[in-house]
CSV table of C-alpha atoms in Angstrom, one decimal:
chain,number,residue,atom,x,y,z
A,8,MET,CA,2.5,-9.7,13.2
A,9,ARG,CA,4.4,-13.0,13.0
A,10,ILE,CA,3.4,-16.1,15.0
A,11,SER,CA,4.6,-19.6,15.0
A,12,ARG,CA,2.7,-22.5,13.4
A,13,GLU,CA,2.0,-23.8,16.9
A,14,GLU,CA,0.5,-20.5,18.0
A,15,GLU,CA,-1.6,-20.2,14.8
A,16,THR,CA,-3.0,-23.6,15.3
A,17,PHE,CA,-3.8,-22.8,19.0
A,18,ILE,CA,-5.4,-19.5,18.3
A,19,GLY,CA,-7.6,-20.7,15.5
A,20,ARG,CA,-7.5,-21.0,11.7
A,21,GLY,CA,-5.7,-18.9,9.2
A,22,ARG,CA,-7.4,-17.0,6.4
A,23,PRO,CA,-7.3,-18.8,3.0
A,24,SER,CA,-4.5,-16.9,1.2
A,25,LEU,CA,-4.8,-15.9,-2.4
A,26,LEU,CA,-2.3,-15.4,-5.2
A,27,GLY,CA,-3.6,-14.0,-8.5
A,28,ARG,CA,-2.9,-12.5,-11.8
A,29,MET,CA,-5.3,-10.3,-13.8
A,30,LYS,CA,-5.2,-8.6,-17.2
A,31,VAL,CA,-7.8,-5.9,-17.9
A,32,GLY,CA,-8.7,-4.1,-21.1
A,33,PHE,CA,-10.4,-0.7,-21.0
A,34,SER,CA,-12.1,1.5,-23.6
A,35,LYS,CA,-11.1,5.1,-24.0
A,36,GLU,CA,-14.1,6.0,-21.8
A,37,GLY,CA,-12.9,3.7,-19.0
A,38,ARG,CA,-15.3,0.9,-19.5
A,39,ILE,CA,-13.8,-2.6,-18.8
A,40,THR,CA,-14.1,-4.4,-22.1
A,41,ALA,CA,-12.2,-7.6,-21.2
A,42,LEU,CA,-10.9,-9.2,-18.0
A,43,ASP,CA,-8.7,-12.3,-17.7
A,44,MET,CA,-8.2,-13.6,-14.1
A,45,PHE,CA,-6.3,-16.5,-12.6
A,46,VAL,CA,-6.2,-17.2,-8.9
A,47,ILE,CA,-4.7,-19.8,-6.6
A,48,SER,CA,-6.1,-20.2,-3.1
A,49,ASN,CA,-4.3,-21.9,-0.3
A,50,ASN,CA,-6.8,-24.1,1.6
A,51,GLY,CA,-4.4,-25.4,4.2
A,52,SER,CA,-4.8,-29.1,5.2
A,53,LEU,CA,-8.6,-29.3,4.8
A,54,ARG,CA,-10.8,-29.4,1.8
A,55,CYS,CA,-13.0,-26.5,0.6
A,56,ALA,CA,-12.2,-23.9,3.2
A,57,GLY,CA,-11.4,-21.2,0.6
A,58,ARG,CA,-14.1,-20.0,-1.7
A,59,CYS,CA,-12.1,-19.7,-4.8
A,60,SER,CA,-15.1,-19.8,-7.1
A,61,LEU,CA,-16.6,-16.8,-5.3
A,62,ILE,CA,-13.7,-14.5,-6.3
A,63,GLY,CA,-14.6,-14.6,-10.0
A,64,ARG,CA,-18.3,-14.1,-9.4
A,65,MET,CA,-17.7,-11.1,-7.1
A,66,VAL,CA,-15.4,-9.4,-9.5
A,67,SER,CA,-17.8,-9.9,-12.4
A,68,LEU,CA,-20.6,-8.5,-10.2
A,69,LEU,CA,-18.8,-5.4,-8.8
A,70,TYR,CA,-17.0,-4.4,-12.1
A,71,GLN,CA,-19.4,-5.7,-14.8
A,72,PRO,CA,-16.8,-6.5,-17.5
A,73,GLN,CA,-18.2,-7.0,-21.0
A,74,ALA,CA,-16.1,-10.1,-21.5
A,75,MET,CA,-14.5,-12.2,-18.7
A,76,ARG,CA,-12.4,-15.3,-18.4
A,77,TRP,CA,-11.9,-16.6,-14.9
A,78,ARG,CA,-9.9,-19.5,-13.7
A,79,GLY,CA,-9.1,-20.6,-10.2
A,80,VAL,CA,-7.3,-23.4,-8.4
A,81,THR,CA,-7.7,-24.4,-4.8
A,82,VAL,CA,-4.7,-26.3,-3.3
A,83,LEU,CA,-4.1,-28.3,-0.2
A,84,THR,CA,-0.9,-27.5,1.7
A,85,ASN,CA,0.9,-28.9,4.7
A,86,THR,CA,-0.1,-25.9,6.8
A,87,PRO,CA,-2.8,-25.2,9.5
A,88,PRO,CA,-6.4,-25.4,8.3
A,89,ARG,CA,-7.9,-22.3,6.7
A,90,SER,CA,-11.3,-20.8,7.4
A,91,ALA,CA,-13.3,-17.6,6.7
A,92,GLN,CA,-12.8,-15.0,9.4
A,93,SER,CA,-15.5,-12.5,8.6
A,94,ALA,CA,-17.2,-13.7,5.4
A,95,PRO,CA,-16.4,-15.9,2.4
A,96,GLY,CA,-13.4,-14.7,0.5
A,97,GLY,CA,-15.0,-13.6,-2.7
A,98,LEU,CA,-14.1,-10.0,-2.1
A,99,GLN,CA,-10.4,-10.8,-2.1
A,100,GLY,CA,-10.5,-10.2,-5.9
A,101,ILE,CA,-10.9,-6.5,-5.2
A,102,VAL,CA,-7.3,-6.4,-3.9
A,103,ILE,CA,-6.1,-7.5,-7.3
A,104,ILE,CA,-8.3,-5.3,-9.6
A,105,GLU,CA,-8.4,-2.0,-7.7
A,106,PRO,CA,-4.7,-1.0,-8.4
A,107,ILE,CA,-5.3,-1.8,-12.0
A,108,ILE,CA,-8.4,0.4,-12.2
A,109,ALA,CA,-6.5,3.3,-10.4
A,110,LYS,CA,-3.6,3.0,-12.9
A,111,ALA,CA,-6.0,2.9,-15.9
A,112,ALA,CA,-7.8,6.0,-14.6
A,113,ARG,CA,-4.5,7.9,-14.4
A,114,GLN,CA,-3.4,6.7,-17.9
A,115,LEU,CA,-6.8,7.5,-19.5
A,116,GLY,CA,-7.0,10.9,-17.7
A,117,LEU,CA,-10.2,10.0,-15.9
A,118,ASP,CA,-11.5,10.8,-12.5
A,119,GLN,CA,-11.0,7.9,-10.0
A,120,VAL,CA,-14.7,7.9,-9.0
A,121,ALA,CA,-15.9,8.3,-12.6
A,122,ILE,CA,-14.1,5.1,-13.8
A,123,ARG,CA,-15.6,3.1,-11.0
A,124,ARG,CA,-19.0,4.6,-11.7
A,125,ILE,CA,-18.8,3.6,-15.4
A,126,ASN,CA,-18.1,0.0,-14.4
A,127,CYS,CA,-20.3,-0.6,-11.4
A,128,PRO,CA,-23.5,-2.6,-11.4
A,129,GLU,CA,-27.0,-1.1,-11.3
A,130,GLY,CA,-30.5,-2.6,-11.0
A,131,LYS,CA,-30.6,-6.3,-11.8
A,132,ALA,CA,-26.9,-6.6,-12.7
A,133,PRO,CA,-25.8,-9.9,-14.3
A,134,PHE,CA,-22.8,-11.7,-12.8
A,135,GLY,CA,-20.9,-15.0,-12.9
A,136,PRO,CA,-21.2,-17.9,-15.3
A,137,PRO,CA,-24.6,-19.1,-16.5
A,138,LEU,CA,-26.3,-21.4,-14.1
A,139,GLU,CA,-28.6,-24.0,-15.8
A,140,GLY,CA,-28.4,-21.9,-19.0
A,141,LYS,CA,-29.4,-18.6,-17.4
A,142,LEU,CA,-27.2,-15.7,-16.2
A,143,GLN,CA,-27.5,-15.0,-12.5
A,144,HIS,CA,-28.3,-11.4,-11.5
A,145,ALA,CA,-28.3,-9.3,-8.4
A,146,THR,CA,-31.8,-8.5,-7.1
A,147,SER,CA,-30.7,-4.8,-6.7
A,148,ALA,CA,-27.5,-2.8,-6.9
A,149,PHE,CA,-27.0,0.7,-5.7
A,150,LEU,CA,-23.3,1.1,-6.0
A,151,LYS,CA,-23.6,4.2,-8.2
A,152,GLU,CA,-25.6,6.0,-5.6
A,153,ALA,CA,-23.0,5.0,-2.9
A,154,LEU,CA,-20.2,6.4,-5.1
A,155,ASP,CA,-22.1,9.6,-5.6
A,156,ARG,CA,-22.7,10.0,-1.9
A,157,GLY,CA,-19.0,9.3,-1.1
A,158,ALA,CA,-17.9,11.8,-3.7
A,159,GLU,CA,-20.2,14.5,-2.2
A,160,GLN,CA,-18.9,13.8,1.4
A,161,PHE,CA,-15.2,13.5,0.5
A,162,PRO,CA,-14.7,16.0,-2.4
A,163,VAL,CA,-11.4,15.8,-4.2
A,164,GLU,CA,-10.4,18.6,-6.6
A,165,GLY,CA,-9.5,17.8,-10.2
A,166,LYS,CA,-9.2,14.6,-12.0
A,167,GLY,CA,-5.9,13.4,-10.6
A,168,GLY,CA,-7.0,13.4,-7.0
A,169,THR,CA,-5.2,16.7,-6.1
A,170,HIS,CA,-5.6,17.9,-2.6
A,171,SER,CA,-5.2,21.3,-1.0
A,172,GLU,CA,-1.9,22.3,0.5
A,173,ALA,CA,-3.3,21.9,4.0
A,174,GLU,CA,-4.5,18.3,3.2
A,175,ARG,CA,-1.1,17.4,1.8
A,176,LEU,CA,0.7,18.7,4.9
A,177,GLU,CA,-1.8,16.8,7.2
A,178,GLY,CA,-1.1,13.6,5.1
A,179,ALA,CA,2.6,14.1,5.4
A,180,ARG,CA,2.4,14.6,9.2
A,181,ASN,CA,0.2,11.5,9.5
A,182,TRP,CA,2.7,9.5,7.4
A,183,ARG,CA,5.7,10.6,9.5
A,184,LEU,CA,3.9,9.7,12.7
A,185,THR,CA,2.9,6.3,11.4
A,186,GLU,CA,6.5,5.7,10.2
A,187,PHE,CA,7.9,6.8,13.5
A,188,LEU,CA,5.6,4.4,15.4
A,189,ARG,CA,6.3,1.5,13.0
A,190,ARG,CA,10.1,1.9,13.4
A,191,ARG,CA,9.8,2.2,17.2
A,192,HIS,CA,7.6,-0.9,17.4
A,193,HIS,CA,10.0,-2.8,15.1
A,194,ARG,CA,12.9,-2.0,17.5
A,195,LEU,CA,11.0,-3.4,20.5
């Protein structure tokens, strides 16, 4: 959806946008051994609307890298003010790392769920930089259990995410319908 600057200002505030780069190192077993992350967050015309610092903390919590370097810059721009729409933007880092993890799983010949299970937090999982000389930690983390339940409820055969012929045909039908509707809407 495209709207003018005037309409965006009238409706409300925009979401702080994020531009990032990430390099990730994996062991042969799929464990994240090193992660280097740099992000730039567009705050619009007001200070501290984007939570650039949360992005690094959330990635370190959800993926538990053994070593991590995180850098972030928040910039002011001559655009409408930015504001959180549902929650602080810490989870935006997932959009950067997930395609990297999926590619690593394919290259290492690992199951997509298994590589995430190897790297997810459990118990009192540490995260972020030290605060007053101590590492912060989650009070509890049950992501492994959530991944296991999801794998049970949505089984996928084989390591490469192969689907049955019926599932592939259903996916192709859905894609064609979506593409048809997108093109029709675009013409209007």
